[in-house]
Steps between C-alpha positions, in 0.01 A plus 500: 500500500632839412606680825250743622414553855179718501345441856546764779383340818496578868591346843297481811762616760818668591719200402497240252341163562604173321189538282595870417861378398346226271270757328786754461708222325210417268614580132182719442574722808670826404406728773389543852278780631547609872219646721488658844442167654848402367652778703623512859810707500778592262732228634231237442427654136866483412515148627184395305621644162846355533336165564283555200793573268689204648197278397478652153755783395318618203156546678359868469407607862206746469287705712213758481688794657360834364493724799187616676253213606661263264855454677571148631789592714477801721681460823849407613670777292284493202393859398129560490463616132219751391201399303537598149227744506722719749747537191210594274393779744877602514492535129206746513715745699856426365532250219878467490531471880217213465715321226805511741297368789357209280872401397584518877205270591603242239869508602418457888236232411732293274811529708334402827336193343821400308702525837267234623527271201178594319558531126168674372206716593178510310497870463403767379132521470414669176116515548346834479316646804143544401405517873253203461726171553551425866759243428715736321419828669814666627722242334474710177711796435233724336214521265700638228682231281782743426578569861468123584754425215764748624467421868514127426815551269661697780419217766629238243824689469546473889426117480760484229768691687474232769503213239137405473259459225139635512147377416227737366166396612207434425482512114304661327369657826307417813426839629167572317303193643365495858497113553813343675616223264614302835136430576307577171544519130518874397368600169608824314246573217703776340613476140857389402562852368398663835719244707808557267460873497515525884566199734733313273721801396751455773579148363547654139715783636719267728522216248891526483527554875279227657671169582160321574129567490227336697148502321177562680238238593246732337260428201474759233216349309531751201842358436495121616280292714793364714681725771809667361739241663334224294459699175739446196341805361616715788835343570624382162335741271472832690773477770775313307377582132387862514693618793811303438554386860779246513524421887323234707131471565389358829142411559328627808432237779301221343323437825322845474133487417558692164726213372277194575167558328596461135365296209164497659607315809751469774841402393760288683819688572684295236233592232516860595901494483471335153260764386700783633834347352337443159368868503847633529598493867862395582444430855196400715435583863320262741493685852375392845431140392784366705331570840299188515781258416551621131281241330392769240854588430589136433185456283612805285853361451378156416219634271734723307746222450206295372392783266855527360520122447157503319586809282248726673791718607833554327788609718659812352882572515444866429272513818782344701750750372256776613478352841880463536561861395297621802758345739734779645836535303680658772587397867280701758657708771458302844285696758771626709683649190173633349449695847834690408443538132479866402271425192244324729523758774432791248213295367362477872515867525313559181209284596162702551 
């Protein structure tokens, strides 16, 4: 089988179990996403990430660490980062100071995570702040797509300075719909022209800067009957074809409500993963399914192997290269050195 490790899974606790190690060694496992439940202290996190890398050196260790209410590690030295809306509010007073603060936020975010062995954060949010979405809310920079693009690019510059890639989310835009795709299937009834002219603009403007994109579990019925993350129209034709995006595409969490009710019924995780990969995703996330022993994770890995064997899914070496490209290319500064690093210290001073 062509090498392609498309599954990003999680673990239940603050250290690896025997079952965790077996899943991390599975040929289809390419990443691990950490949550607040995997955090106790910096020393514990460093121990956990080094244990993960010993088990599987090429594994991409990820986290949702945006700032504001979506920040998994916030104690024991981690800086409490502002919600992105704070940067948008700064922009209204002083646009250039806001871009500098955004770069500072990206640098602090990435440097602290990397000092603890975390490779990658799913940030920035590129959704527009229409004021209606409770799940997006202050995670968005601004209502104006131009402001979002420039602040996101500044944040991404900060990530890059600390040796970390980025992930724009949630393509083509989750900010307009009220429903939360964690618990419902949001539907955005606007035309393709309307979405492309507004919400999707940051993806077009940042097409050469983004290293990864995460599509929304939102259905745009005037474009496709499938949510964007399961739609070849959105991912292959529009994102890759029209916008020229060349980076990695991550599905959003397959256990979310918006990912399961497709094709007129409820899909298994393996069926949902096969559909997402076929639509153009390079990686699929399955989150919070390790908590009850991980049977669902094992079913996904086994089901995806069977799908490859039967020809329902074709592993893609290009996808694997896009995953490997997200691994840091430089050594991180250890925490004690980071605390004395003038670039990091200056970034701390520039945070809003």
